[in-house]
Amino acid sequence: MNKPKLTRLTSSKSRDMCWVVAVLAVSAGLQLSNATRFSFWHDESFSVVLATRDVFDIIATTAGDVHPPLYYLLLHGWMSVVGQSDLAIRGLSILFLLLSLLVLFLILRRWIHPVAARWGMAIAAVGPFLLRYGIEARMYTLGALLVIGSTWFLLKYLAERRRKQAAGYGLCLAAALYTHYFVFPVILVHGLFIYRWQTGSFVPAWERIRACLKYQRWWLVVLGGALLLFSPWVPIAVHQTVTVSGGFWISEESILDPLHTLIFFQSNIGASLLTWWQQVLFGVTFLFMGGMVYAAHRANPQHRPYIWLLLGGAIMPLLVILVASTAFSSSAIYVDRYFVFFGLFWYGLLGVTLWLMGNRPIYRVALAGIIAVQLAIGIYMFYHPGNYAWDRSPAHDMKATMGVLNGRHQPGEKIHVASGRLYMFFDATHYNQTGATVRVADPGYDHGNASIISGREDRLLRQLSDYQAGETVWLIAPREDQPDVPDYWQPASREFTFNKAILQKFRVRGRG
């Protein structure tokens, strides 16, 4: 290699390294600046309450919930090292997201172009959907890392055919399945990509299928290994599906759900906030984006398989889950936030398309303008209304509620969450620093998030009538559904009112 060429390569790598460091710093700054502004909401608090238990208890409790256990186990180990502050706990999710951005950059740089990689990574770093869920103490960014990581290993194996890459691919898939069930569409995405990569077409034909099976049978072997690793959890997954399949909280699916998810990707706005003409306007911009993707695909045959991989990774999961929710499930399962696992494909696709439109500057400027406006709206929605108030509901503020209680609680006083509101119970338990046990009324079911109470009913469940004369009880109640306090309960403090909760101390008198 001659010296000028070596110098250019070194210079390019230096620029890439500087770019990666800068983008990761911006992404981390955006997330950290919002990571402690708002209280945990109940799913996050559930994660923390569960992760404080021992490993076997975590697995047993998760089996009664609706998700696999890997994230909770990792969070358990993480908290044992860094502690249980909000920032420390959410920091694990932020770390997973930063690693995901790095893997996306490596994929785009290796198989598309360094400039496309910079743009794709930059868009993903400020992507409203990833900002919105990237700080949550949930399994979303872990799933995103494993999905994009498995894609990296897949592409590496196709290029280099090394066993360690195949092993990495299988382990990533197995770990992803142990993280969340919604990652399974990535298997379909990878399978179609391999077929397109091997045959040059998506059209099914026996000769093409035979050739693909001949040269790419490794994929079926590795996939079988990943499924074998996951097989011990399959009976539990079936049980979870059967147990929770009636009366779940998810709203009925709509054929417009994929469009609404893409709007969420770009602007962090729920469809319920948009008028019909605003949804149409977003739809038109997505049609324009689709046209640009198609034009880039037609003009760059050498990049077509990878464009299809990004497009399939972004869109196919939305369609697959919509079909599964409509045709095969007794209750709706389509939930926007579960598509965080595939958001990196979408943002990467936008970056690649911008780069490929370099020979059409007018279209590139128009596309860049649309993307910039939508992302700016999304970042505004992330900061101004609040991470948990995008739907105009009051922001979660159990941290403030329990802050008042923690400062006024006296030894021996009880803490009770009224009305069987488990979401408030989880939040109150997480922010409780008094040493007293937070108790709650019987929620009336024993699956899903109520699995965390299983085996602890005698210690955690109470009705208001169970408290004895002479006891002092701090009562936490939802503002929209306040309980009927027994008339022999005497107020012992003023009523403290918050966004979503009311807090007051009572002394239990004789029942007369």
Tab-separated table of N, CA and C in Angstrom, residues 308-409:
chain	number	residue	atom	x	y	z
A	308	TRP	N	-32.430	-2.980	1.465
A	308	TRP	CA	-33.562	-3.846	1.790
A	308	TRP	C	-33.490	-4.334	3.235
A	309	LEU	N	-32.299	-4.605	3.714
A	309	LEU	CA	-32.140	-5.045	5.105
A	309	LEU	C	-32.618	-3.963	6.068
A	310	LEU	N	-32.214	-2.723	5.825
A	310	LEU	CA	-32.638	-1.621	6.688
A	310	LEU	C	-34.140	-1.380	6.582
A	311	LEU	N	-34.653	-1.390	5.352
A	311	LEU	CA	-36.084	-1.165	5.152
A	311	LEU	C	-36.902	-2.290	5.781
A	312	GLY	N	-36.471	-3.528	5.546
A	312	GLY	CA	-37.186	-4.656	6.134
A	312	GLY	C	-37.127	-4.646	7.647
A	313	GLY	N	-35.961	-4.292	8.197
A	313	GLY	CA	-35.830	-4.240	9.649
A	313	GLY	C	-36.687	-3.166	10.278
A	314	ALA	N	-36.970	-2.093	9.528
A	314	ALA	CA	-37.778	-0.997	10.058
A	314	ALA	C	-39.275	-1.246	9.913
A	315	ILE	N	-39.694	-1.821	8.777
A	315	ILE	CA	-41.115	-1.906	8.446
A	315	ILE	C	-41.713	-3.282	8.719
A	316	MET	N	-40.973	-4.343	8.393
A	316	MET	CA	-41.553	-5.681	8.506
A	316	MET	C	-42.043	-6.012	9.910
A	317	PRO	N	-41.302	-5.686	10.986
A	317	PRO	CA	-41.824	-6.005	12.326
A	317	PRO	C	-43.172	-5.359	12.615
A	318	LEU	N	-43.381	-4.126	12.142
A	318	LEU	CA	-44.657	-3.458	12.362
A	318	LEU	C	-45.788	-4.241	11.713
A	319	LEU	N	-45.556	-4.696	10.475
A	319	LEU	CA	-46.589	-5.422	9.740
A	319	LEU	C	-46.806	-6.816	10.320
A	320	VAL	N	-45.717	-7.485	10.682
A	320	VAL	CA	-45.832	-8.836	11.239
A	320	VAL	C	-46.620	-8.820	12.546
A	321	ILE	N	-46.298	-7.884	13.433
A	321	ILE	CA	-46.996	-7.821	14.720
A	321	ILE	C	-48.444	-7.404	14.523
A	322	LEU	N	-48.710	-6.509	13.568
A	322	LEU	CA	-50.093	-6.119	13.293
A	322	LEU	C	-50.906	-7.319	12.823
A	323	VAL	N	-50.347	-8.109	11.910
A	323	VAL	CA	-51.043	-9.304	11.421
A	323	VAL	C	-51.238	-10.306	12.554
A	324	ALA	N	-50.188	-10.514	13.350
A	324	ALA	CA	-50.294	-11.454	14.468
A	324	ALA	C	-51.348	-10.997	15.471
A	325	SER	N	-51.388	-9.694	15.731
A	325	SER	CA	-52.355	-9.158	16.679
A	325	SER	C	-53.777	-9.302	16.163
A	326	THR	N	-53.943	-9.129	14.846
A	326	THR	CA	-55.274	-9.165	14.249
A	326	THR	C	-55.773	-10.587	14.036
A	327	ALA	N	-54.891	-11.443	13.526
A	327	ALA	CA	-55.339	-12.756	13.057
A	327	ALA	C	-55.117	-13.893	14.038
A	328	PHE	N	-54.098	-13.782	14.891
A	328	PHE	CA	-53.710	-14.951	15.678
A	328	PHE	C	-53.806	-14.762	17.184
A	329	SER	N	-54.133	-13.575	17.637
A	329	SER	CA	-54.174	-13.332	19.078
A	329	SER	C	-55.597	-13.020	19.514
A	330	SER	N	-55.981	-13.549	20.672
A	330	SER	CA	-57.324	-13.294	21.189
A	330	SER	C	-57.454	-11.897	21.775
A	331	SER	N	-56.337	-11.226	21.994
A	331	SER	CA	-56.353	-9.837	22.448
A	331	SER	C	-55.252	-9.073	21.723
A	332	ALA	N	-55.389	-7.760	21.668
A	332	ALA	CA	-54.420	-6.945	20.937
A	332	ALA	C	-53.038	-7.042	21.583
A	333	ILE	N	-52.003	-7.056	20.737
A	333	ILE	CA	-50.625	-7.113	21.248
A	333	ILE	C	-49.753	-6.017	20.644
A	334	TYR	N	-50.315	-5.182	19.773
A	334	TYR	CA	-49.526	-4.154	19.091
A	334	TYR	C	-49.280	-2.988	20.049
A	335	VAL	N	-48.017	-2.777	20.409
A	335	VAL	CA	-47.635	-1.704	21.335
A	335	VAL	C	-46.464	-0.938	20.727
A	336	ASP	N	-46.621	0.362	20.550
A	336	ASP	CA	-45.595	1.167	19.872
A	336	ASP	C	-44.213	0.993	20.483
A	337	ARG	N	-44.133	1.067	21.803
A	337	ARG	CA	-42.812	1.127	22.426
A	337	ARG	C	-42.014	-0.158	22.249
A	338	TYR	N	-42.681	-1.262	21.922
A	338	TYR	CA	-41.946	-2.507	21.709
A	338	TYR	C	-41.152	-2.506	20.402
A	339	PHE	N	-41.371	-1.496	19.567
A	339	PHE	CA	-40.630	-1.422	18.310
A	339	PHE	C	-39.348	-0.607	18.440
A	340	VAL	N	-39.014	-0.232	19.673
A	340	VAL	CA	-37.689	0.355	19.907
A	340	VAL	C	-36.608	-0.594	19.410
A	341	PHE	N	-36.873	-1.892	19.481
A	341	PHE	CA	-35.900	-2.892	19.050
A	341	PHE	C	-35.482	-2.702	17.594
A	342	PHE	N	-36.342	-2.073	16.792
A	342	PHE	CA	-36.087	-1.963	15.359
A	342	PHE	C	-35.913	-0.516	14.898
A	343	GLY	N	-35.954	0.424	15.843
A	343	GLY	CA	-35.841	1.830	15.468
A	343	GLY	C	-34.530	2.181	14.801
A	344	LEU	N	-33.450	1.498	15.169
A	344	LEU	CA	-32.144	1.791	14.576
A	344	LEU	C	-32.139	1.535	13.079
A	345	PHE	N	-32.880	0.533	12.616
A	345	PHE	CA	-32.967	0.279	11.178
A	345	PHE	C	-33.596	1.479	10.464
A	346	TRP	N	-34.638	2.039	11.074
A	346	TRP	CA	-35.332	3.172	10.463
A	346	TRP	C	-34.414	4.387	10.358
A	347	TYR	N	-33.780	4.746	11.446
A	347	TYR	CA	-32.917	5.921	11.422
A	347	TYR	C	-31.691	5.689	10.537
A	348	GLY	N	-31.167	4.471	10.545
A	348	GLY	CA	-30.061	4.155	9.647
A	348	GLY	C	-30.467	4.277	8.193
A	349	LEU	N	-31.684	3.837	7.874
A	349	LEU	CA	-32.186	3.946	6.500
A	349	LEU	C	-32.276	5.398	6.059
A	350	LEU	N	-32.720	6.281	6.943
A	350	LEU	CA	-32.798	7.703	6.593
A	350	LEU	C	-31.413	8.269	6.303
A	351	GLY	N	-30.432	7.908	7.128
A	351	GLY	CA	-29.072	8.391	6.897
A	351	GLY	C	-28.496	7.892	5.593
A	352	VAL	N	-28.708	6.621	5.281
A	352	VAL	CA	-28.207	6.049	4.028
A	352	VAL	C	-28.876	6.710	2.835
A	353	THR	N	-30.183	6.937	2.919
A	353	THR	CA	-30.903	7.562	1.808
A	353	THR	C	-30.402	8.979	1.564
A	354	LEU	N	-30.172	9.732	2.630
A	354	LEU	CA	-29.624	11.082	2.460
A	354	LEU	C	-28.287	11.043	1.728
A	355	TRP	N	-27.441	10.102	2.096
A	355	TRP	CA	-26.136	10.007	1.438
A	355	TRP	C	-26.284	9.603	-0.023
A	356	LEU	N	-27.149	8.645	-0.301
A	356	LEU	CA	-27.305	8.158	-1.669
A	356	LEU	C	-27.965	9.184	-2.588
A	357	MET	N	-28.642	10.187	-2.018
A	357	MET	CA	-29.272	11.223	-2.841
A	357	MET	C	-28.311	12.363	-3.151
A	358	GLY	N	-27.015	12.127	-3.002
A	358	GLY	CA	-26.031	13.178	-3.222
A	358	GLY	C	-26.032	13.743	-4.626
A	359	ASN	N	-26.435	12.940	-5.605
A	359	ASN	CA	-26.471	13.434	-6.983
A	359	ASN	C	-27.790	14.119	-7.314
A	360	ARG	N	-28.661	14.245	-6.351
A	360	ARG	CA	-29.926	14.955	-6.528
A	360	ARG	C	-30.075	15.950	-5.375
A	361	PRO	N	-29.343	17.044	-5.434
A	361	PRO	CA	-29.262	17.952	-4.278
A	361	PRO	C	-30.602	18.537	-3.853
A	362	ILE	N	-31.494	18.809	-4.803
A	362	ILE	CA	-32.789	19.391	-4.429
A	362	ILE	C	-33.583	18.412	-3.571
A	363	TYR	N	-33.616	17.160	-4.011
A	363	TYR	CA	-34.337	16.145	-3.248
A	363	TYR	C	-33.666	15.890	-1.903
A	364	ARG	N	-32.346	15.928	-1.914
A	364	ARG	CA	-31.635	15.711	-0.645
A	364	ARG	C	-31.980	16.815	0.346
A	365	VAL	N	-31.977	18.067	-0.107
A	365	VAL	CA	-32.299	19.184	0.784
A	365	VAL	C	-33.732	19.055	1.299
A	366	ALA	N	-34.658	18.688	0.405
A	366	ALA	CA	-36.053	18.531	0.820
A	366	ALA	C	-36.191	17.426	1.865
A	367	LEU	N	-35.540	16.291	1.612
A	367	LEU	CA	-35.606	15.180	2.559
A	367	LEU	C	-34.960	15.559	3.886
A	368	ALA	N	-33.808	16.222	3.819
A	368	ALA	CA	-33.132	16.645	5.048
A	368	ALA	C	-33.999	17.624	5.835
A	369	GLY	N	-34.693	18.517	5.129
A	369	GLY	CA	-35.565	19.470	5.804
A	369	GLY	C	-36.719	18.791	6.521
A	370	ILE	N	-37.339	17.827	5.853
A	370	ILE	CA	-38.447	17.091	6.474
A	370	ILE	C	-37.971	16.358	7.721
A	371	ILE	N	-36.843	15.662	7.583
A	371	ILE	CA	-36.307	14.908	8.719
A	371	ILE	C	-35.966	15.847	9.870
A	372	ALA	N	-35.329	16.975	9.551
A	372	ALA	CA	-34.912	17.912	10.599
A	372	ALA	C	-36.113	18.479	11.349
A	373	VAL	N	-37.167	18.861	10.623
A	373	VAL	CA	-38.356	19.425	11.268
A	373	VAL	C	-39.011	18.393	12.179
A	374	GLN	N	-39.155	17.171	11.674
A	374	GLN	CA	-39.804	16.136	12.477
A	374	GLN	C	-38.980	15.792	13.719
A	375	LEU	N	-37.669	15.695	13.554
A	375	LEU	CA	-36.825	15.387	14.709
A	375	LEU	C	-36.852	16.523	15.728
A	376	ALA	N	-36.896	17.764	15.238
A	376	ALA	CA	-36.959	18.907	16.156
A	376	ALA	C	-38.249	18.867	16.975
A	377	ILE	N	-39.358	18.525	16.319
A	377	ILE	CA	-40.626	18.382	17.045
A	377	ILE	C	-40.506	17.293	18.106
A	378	GLY	N	-39.884	16.184	17.719
A	378	GLY	CA	-39.741	15.070	18.647
A	378	GLY	C	-38.887	15.410	19.850
A	379	ILE	N	-37.793	16.125	19.626
A	379	ILE	CA	-36.932	16.511	20.749
A	379	ILE	C	-37.669	17.486	21.666
A	380	TYR	N	-38.439	18.403	21.069
A	380	TYR	CA	-39.255	19.315	21.877
A	380	TYR	C	-40.243	18.529	22.742
A	381	MET	N	-40.903	17.542	22.141
A	381	MET	CA	-41.865	16.740	22.894
A	381	MET	C	-41.183	15.940	23.999
A	382	PHE	N	-39.933	15.589	23.778
A	382	PHE	CA	-39.174	14.838	24.780
A	382	PHE	C	-38.866	15.704	25.995
A	383	TYR	N	-38.601	16.977	25.766
A	383	TYR	CA	-38.171	17.855	26.855
A	383	TYR	C	-39.302	18.679	27.458
A	384	HIS	N	-40.139	19.283	26.625
A	384	HIS	CA	-41.079	20.268	27.159
A	384	HIS	C	-42.276	19.634	27.865
A	385	PRO	N	-43.103	18.824	27.190
A	385	PRO	CA	-44.222	18.221	27.930
A	385	PRO	C	-43.749	17.208	28.956
A	386	GLY	N	-42.604	16.588	28.691
A	386	GLY	CA	-42.098	15.596	29.631
A	386	GLY	C	-42.078	14.216	29.021
A	387	ASN	N	-41.140	13.446	29.463
A	387	ASN	CA	-40.937	12.121	28.891
A	387	ASN	C	-42.159	11.228	29.038
A	388	TYR	N	-42.976	11.462	30.059
A	388	TYR	CA	-44.116	10.596	30.298
A	388	TYR	C	-45.432	11.340	30.135
A	389	ALA	N	-45.406	12.527	29.566
A	389	ALA	CA	-46.625	13.300	29.404
A	389	ALA	C	-46.885	13.635	27.946
A	390	TRP	N	-46.342	12.819	27.031
A	390	TRP	CA	-46.525	13.118	25.610
A	390	TRP	C	-47.991	13.042	25.207
A	391	ASP	N	-48.823	12.293	25.977
A	391	ASP	CA	-50.240	12.175	25.659
A	391	ASP	C	-51.086	13.155	26.472
A	392	ARG	N	-50.419	14.169	27.055
A	392	ARG	CA	-51.066	15.224	27.837
A	392	ARG	C	-51.593	14.737	29.184
A	393	SER	N	-51.255	13.551	29.574
A	393	SER	CA	-51.619	13.113	30.918
A	393	SER	C	-50.633	13.728	31.904
A	394	PRO	N	-51.019	13.863	33.174
A	394	PRO	CA	-50.092	14.450	34.152
A	394	PRO	C	-48.815	13.629	34.268
A	395	ALA	N	-47.711	14.316	34.449
A	395	ALA	CA	-46.430	13.618	34.574
A	395	ALA	C	-46.395	12.823	35.870
A	396	HIS	N	-45.709	11.705	35.829
A	396	HIS	CA	-45.533	10.891	37.030
A	396	HIS	C	-44.679	11.667	38.038
A	397	ASP	N	-45.098	11.670	39.287
A	397	ASP	CA	-44.362	12.434	40.299
A	397	ASP	C	-44.351	11.717	41.646
A	398	MET	N	-44.266	10.380	41.613
A	398	MET	CA	-44.225	9.636	42.872
A	398	MET	C	-42.959	9.955	43.665
A	399	LYS	N	-41.902	10.373	42.968
A	399	LYS	CA	-40.691	10.776	43.691
A	399	LYS	C	-41.012	11.929	44.646
A	400	ALA	N	-41.779	12.903	44.172
A	400	ALA	CA	-42.157	14.027	45.030
A	400	ALA	C	-43.110	13.579	46.133
A	401	THR	N	-44.048	12.715	45.787
A	401	THR	CA	-44.999	12.213	46.784
A	401	THR	C	-44.276	11.515	47.927
A	402	MET	N	-43.387	10.597	47.566
A	402	MET	CA	-42.666	9.852	48.600
A	402	MET	C	-41.612	10.716	49.280
A	403	GLY	N	-41.160	11.767	48.604
A	403	GLY	CA	-40.234	12.687	49.255
A	403	GLY	C	-40.871	13.341	50.468
A	404	VAL	N	-42.148	13.729	50.324
A	404	VAL	CA	-42.879	14.299	51.462
A	404	VAL	C	-43.050	13.258	52.558
A	405	LEU	N	-43.443	12.055	52.168
A	405	LEU	CA	-43.666	11.000	53.162
A	405	LEU	C	-42.368	10.621	53.869
A	406	ASN	N	-41.295	10.467	53.098
A	406	ASN	CA	-40.007	10.090	53.703
A	406	ASN	C	-39.558	11.113	54.746
A	407	GLY	N	-39.844	12.393	54.487
A	407	GLY	CA	-39.411	13.432	55.412
A	407	GLY	C	-40.267	13.562	56.659
A	408	ARG	N	-41.486	12.996	56.633
A	408	ARG	CA	-42.408	13.156	57.765
A	408	ARG	C	-42.728	11.844	58.480
A	409	HIS	N	-42.309	10.760	57.920
A	409	HIS	CA	-42.636	9.449	58.492
A	409	HIS	C	-41.934	9.234	59.831
